[in-house]
Amino acid sequence: MGRRHYFIAYYILAFLLLCILSGCGGLTTEDEIYHYAGGGAPGDFYQLTANMTENTIFFQNMVTGESGTLSFQKVSEGVYQDSDEDLFVMIPNQMVVTAVEGQLIVALKEPDEPYGDEIDGEYYYADLWGEVGDATVDTANKKITSSFGDDLSYEYNTEYNAIEFTDEENLNLGYGIYLSNEVSVWDQYWRESTDDEFEPGGIVVSVRKGSNYDPADYAGSYYFLDREGDYGTFTIEATAEGINQIVLHDEEDIPIPGEDVTDYGDGRISFTADLVGADGPDGTNEEWNLLILPGKVLIIACEAEEAYGEEGEEDGGILAVAVCP
């Protein structure tokens, strides 16, 4: 075999090796894939895989076994719509929030290993019905306590890649996903006696309780989905001197002036405002709470009975979760 033939053979061999090392598709880069896990109201635990290269998202309900794959497209910054025409908001590789058939699903980046001391600390939380409180995670003793009266012990569940927590009487059960010590979502279940089956108890979303936040840190536009599947934007206008105003962009623009806003300085803001579309005394002058991880996540909660459900079929407060992509 001549020298020219040797060179040709080497080129062919090198090309074949490069194709093998690059995968069946030849010279392609790896797909951008993110794994998430979290809770879906009223009480299901989900694992999600988003392929940002192929624009597909795979979901699996760990409770019912239901699974499937949907395609999606980007609607605007941080906002996407899947092939079932459901909207979701996302911070890639950190957080996904979607609403499907009245279910609010909040999922966070799935951990690569069991949680350690990084989730220790104090959090503000809001449940599905708009109730707000605070919770403490004590990693040294693997305990979770809350202002609602919870006293829970937890262990890491390797099947769910989440913490599994329960009370001493084994009447409350739940799974928790944490994004470091910044954001968490709990998927909860309860029963009246140990002879009963667990029933869905809704989801709880929380953010780290800060200390001495600068109001300017809150500034930005946060894109939200609520438990009814409604989508909108909260814009917080603020400087170091304080919050100038908060504007809800929904069916109409609703401004809340800064003088009507109470800033607790640790990630919680409250104000009084009417529910969207309120007519008459019901749904007016309701208290709203915003729980903020500045520049990233905003939890919107209102306990008003009229906040959720059709007229005459109200079912308690509202919970919405927003991201600032």
XYZ file of C-alpha atoms in Angstrom:
325
model
C 0.000 0.000 0.000
C 1.427 3.396 -0.978
C 1.891 6.407 1.308
C -1.170 8.134 -0.214
C -3.342 5.130 0.625
C -2.024 5.125 4.206
C -3.024 8.777 4.626
C -6.521 8.076 3.276
C -6.897 5.115 5.644
C -5.777 7.244 8.605
C -8.271 9.992 7.722
C -11.113 7.476 7.455
C -10.161 5.861 10.778
C -9.924 9.247 12.513
C -13.302 10.296 11.121
C -14.951 7.047 12.300
C -13.467 7.409 15.786
C -14.653 11.014 15.986
C -18.169 9.974 14.958
C -18.220 7.235 17.606
C -17.009 9.596 20.318
C -19.516 12.247 19.231
C -22.485 9.878 19.266
C -24.717 8.546 16.530
C -25.573 12.031 15.362
C -22.007 12.751 14.370
C -20.462 16.107 15.207
C -23.075 17.425 17.650
C -22.853 19.085 21.019
C -24.553 17.630 24.078
C -28.195 18.548 24.597
C -28.914 21.097 27.325
C -30.886 18.951 29.794
C -32.131 19.889 33.274
C -33.754 17.688 35.913
C -36.366 18.989 38.357
C -38.583 17.570 41.100
C -41.388 19.047 43.142
C -44.998 19.122 44.241
C -48.254 19.517 42.377
C -51.475 20.584 44.073
C -53.576 19.058 45.445
C -50.976 16.394 46.250
C -48.725 14.680 43.711
C -44.945 14.506 43.496
C -43.442 15.095 40.052
C -40.095 14.559 38.394
C -39.458 16.645 35.267
C -36.728 16.603 32.634
C -36.457 19.628 30.332
C -34.440 19.313 27.127
C -33.753 22.919 26.166
C -32.078 21.852 22.906
C -34.981 19.752 21.634
C -37.618 21.925 23.384
C -39.258 18.960 25.097
C -40.205 18.294 28.701
C -40.753 14.819 30.170
C -42.893 14.460 33.288
C -43.565 11.591 35.669
C -46.098 11.600 38.494
C -44.411 9.516 41.183
C -47.728 8.913 42.973
C -49.972 7.830 40.078
C -47.295 6.596 37.679
C -48.595 8.850 34.898
C -45.887 10.088 32.527
C -45.471 11.707 29.134
C -43.448 14.054 26.967
C -44.543 17.473 25.714
C -42.917 19.885 23.309
C -42.751 23.574 24.184
C -41.921 26.966 22.758
C -40.716 30.192 24.310
C -43.446 32.840 24.525
C -41.439 35.629 26.144
C -38.514 36.013 28.524
C -38.892 33.287 31.159
C -42.339 32.225 29.876
C -43.043 29.083 27.827
C -46.070 27.216 26.437
C -46.228 23.446 25.993
C -47.992 21.432 23.287
C -51.085 21.144 25.518
C -51.202 24.972 25.499
C -50.383 25.173 29.215
C -48.057 27.976 30.258
C -45.047 27.606 32.504
C -42.365 29.922 33.817
C -38.814 28.773 34.329
C -35.354 29.685 35.507
C -33.300 27.060 33.607
C -31.598 24.495 35.844
C -33.190 26.043 38.921
C -36.983 26.252 38.933
C -40.143 25.466 36.916
C -43.689 26.629 37.720
C -46.666 25.425 35.688
C -50.425 25.126 36.048
C -52.201 22.138 34.495
C -55.967 21.621 34.801
C -56.141 23.621 38.009
C -52.979 22.057 39.450
C -50.149 24.380 40.394
C -46.882 22.471 39.996
C -43.673 23.906 41.444
C -40.439 22.015 40.790
C -36.827 22.783 41.666
C -33.500 21.493 40.439
C -33.201 17.852 41.436
C -30.294 17.316 43.856
C -27.250 15.306 42.805
C -26.732 14.015 46.353
C -28.556 14.051 49.723
C -29.013 17.466 51.316
C -26.625 18.460 54.074
C -26.278 21.598 56.167
C -26.962 23.854 53.169
C -30.749 23.723 53.775
C -30.418 24.794 57.424
C -32.098 28.074 58.293
C -35.303 30.087 58.526
C -37.889 30.423 55.764
C -41.105 32.236 54.963
C -43.740 29.937 53.492
C -47.160 30.123 51.875
C -49.569 27.230 51.378
C -52.079 26.540 48.622
C -54.795 28.516 50.420
C -52.730 31.671 50.844
C -51.759 31.209 54.493
C -48.339 32.634 55.319
C -46.012 31.609 58.141
C -42.410 30.808 58.922
C -40.503 27.553 59.264
C -37.099 26.517 60.582
C -34.963 23.660 59.266
C -32.558 22.254 61.860
C -30.155 20.011 59.942
C -28.179 19.021 63.052
C -31.241 17.231 64.447
C -33.074 16.687 61.120
C -36.129 18.564 62.366
C -38.549 21.044 60.784
C -40.742 23.309 62.917
C -43.198 25.969 61.800
C -45.445 28.718 63.123
C -48.393 26.521 62.120
C -47.354 24.067 64.863
C -45.501 21.521 62.736
C -42.867 19.444 64.514
C -41.478 17.116 61.863
C -38.552 14.741 61.519
C -37.001 14.073 58.121
C -34.744 11.675 56.242
C -33.540 11.644 52.642
C -35.656 9.541 50.252
C -33.448 8.145 47.469
C -36.392 7.188 45.220
C -37.796 10.722 45.185
C -34.406 12.479 45.584
C -36.068 14.607 48.260
C -36.364 14.782 52.014
C -39.265 12.766 53.432
C -40.766 14.192 56.610
C -43.390 13.018 59.088
C -44.677 13.859 62.559
C -44.369 11.718 65.686
C -47.925 10.343 65.290
C -47.294 9.499 61.600
C -50.417 11.423 60.577
C -48.582 13.900 58.353
C -46.293 12.949 55.494
C -44.482 15.025 52.913
C -41.610 15.376 50.503
C -39.409 18.446 50.208
C -37.141 19.731 47.456
C -34.684 22.541 48.190
C -32.653 24.844 45.988
C -29.761 25.271 48.403
C -31.282 27.269 51.286
C -33.021 29.729 48.958
C -36.294 28.144 47.833
C -38.189 24.986 48.737
C -41.416 23.236 47.822
C -43.227 20.669 49.962
C -45.734 18.129 48.730
C -47.939 17.205 51.724
C -50.333 14.418 52.770
C -52.372 13.816 55.930
C -54.711 11.321 57.628
C -56.866 11.288 60.762
C -55.564 7.935 62.086
C -52.861 5.423 61.221
C -55.589 3.068 59.964
C -56.471 5.532 57.185
C -54.815 6.091 53.835
C -52.955 9.350 53.326
C -54.880 12.055 51.467
C -53.444 15.009 49.514
C -52.733 18.036 51.672
C -51.566 20.513 49.047
C -48.225 22.140 48.442
C -46.201 24.677 50.399
C -43.648 26.987 48.769
C -41.058 28.867 50.796
C -38.149 31.280 50.411
C -35.222 31.998 52.678
C -35.888 34.646 55.317
C -33.313 37.364 54.781
C -31.893 40.009 57.024
C -31.702 43.736 56.368
C -32.539 43.541 52.674
C -32.004 46.725 50.701
C -35.381 47.613 49.106
C -33.579 48.143 45.789
C -32.840 44.399 45.792
C -36.550 43.708 45.262
C -36.760 45.697 42.018
C -37.678 43.802 38.864
C -40.442 42.103 36.913
C -41.635 38.732 38.207
C -43.698 36.488 35.896
C -46.279 34.450 37.818
C -48.716 31.581 37.480
C -51.420 31.007 40.093
C -53.364 27.891 41.133
C -56.076 28.730 38.578
C -53.564 28.815 35.741
C -53.757 32.594 35.346
C -50.608 34.339 34.170
C -49.434 37.862 34.847
C -46.592 40.067 35.990
C -45.703 41.798 39.237
C -43.364 44.752 38.762
C -41.629 46.133 41.840
C -40.198 49.630 41.465
C -37.782 50.382 44.288
C -34.624 52.237 45.245
C -32.395 52.072 48.310
C -34.752 54.591 49.944
C -37.757 52.283 49.676
C -40.442 50.788 47.451
C -41.956 53.350 45.084
C -44.812 51.182 43.874
C -45.860 47.652 42.979
C -47.843 47.096 39.791
C -49.876 43.980 39.057
C -50.223 43.474 35.301
C -53.147 41.070 34.873
C -56.528 41.757 33.278
C -55.735 45.390 34.008
C -52.829 47.283 35.554
C -53.298 47.656 39.304
C -50.772 49.982 40.989
C -50.102 49.814 44.726
C -48.307 52.984 45.880
C -45.271 52.611 48.085
C -46.910 54.326 51.065
C -49.458 51.482 51.194
C -46.745 48.797 51.287
C -45.227 47.387 54.485
C -41.670 46.111 54.033
C -40.502 43.864 56.880
C -36.910 44.034 55.631
C -36.429 40.268 55.513
C -38.134 39.216 52.284
C -41.766 39.757 53.274
C -43.911 42.598 51.930
C -47.608 43.115 52.652
C -50.284 45.476 51.375
C -54.065 45.791 51.117
C -55.777 45.662 47.721
C -58.956 44.456 46.030
C -59.116 41.108 44.291
C -59.047 41.364 40.496
C -62.630 41.778 39.301
C -64.030 42.340 42.810
C -67.560 43.764 42.699
C -69.232 44.861 45.922
C -67.969 44.376 49.480
C -66.644 40.846 48.925
C -63.042 40.713 47.788
C -62.194 44.330 48.581
C -59.417 45.578 50.877
C -57.887 42.119 51.201
C -54.449 41.542 52.702
C -51.777 40.314 50.308
C -48.357 38.964 51.199
C -45.354 38.852 48.886
C -42.484 36.572 49.913
C -39.393 37.465 47.934
C -36.020 35.994 47.164
C -34.736 39.211 45.575
C -34.150 39.093 41.842
C -35.212 35.453 41.555
C -38.480 34.240 43.102
C -41.695 35.869 44.300
C -44.515 34.070 46.156
C -47.905 35.807 46.105
C -50.476 34.809 48.740
C -53.939 35.980 49.779
C -56.212 34.146 52.232
C -59.464 35.764 51.023
C -62.215 33.150 50.632
C -63.266 34.718 47.324
C -59.762 34.563 45.843
C -60.134 31.096 44.306
C -62.973 29.354 42.513
C -66.055 30.411 40.574
C -68.638 32.729 42.108
C -70.696 30.773 44.628
C -68.097 27.982 44.697
C -65.229 29.783 46.390
C -62.577 27.513 47.844
C -60.285 29.679 49.914
C -57.221 31.733 49.182
C -54.865 32.003 46.277
C -51.235 31.049 45.802
C -49.100 32.192 42.891
C -45.403 31.682 42.251
C -43.304 33.974 40.071
C -39.773 34.003 38.708
C -37.496 36.836 37.640
C -35.507 35.254 34.790
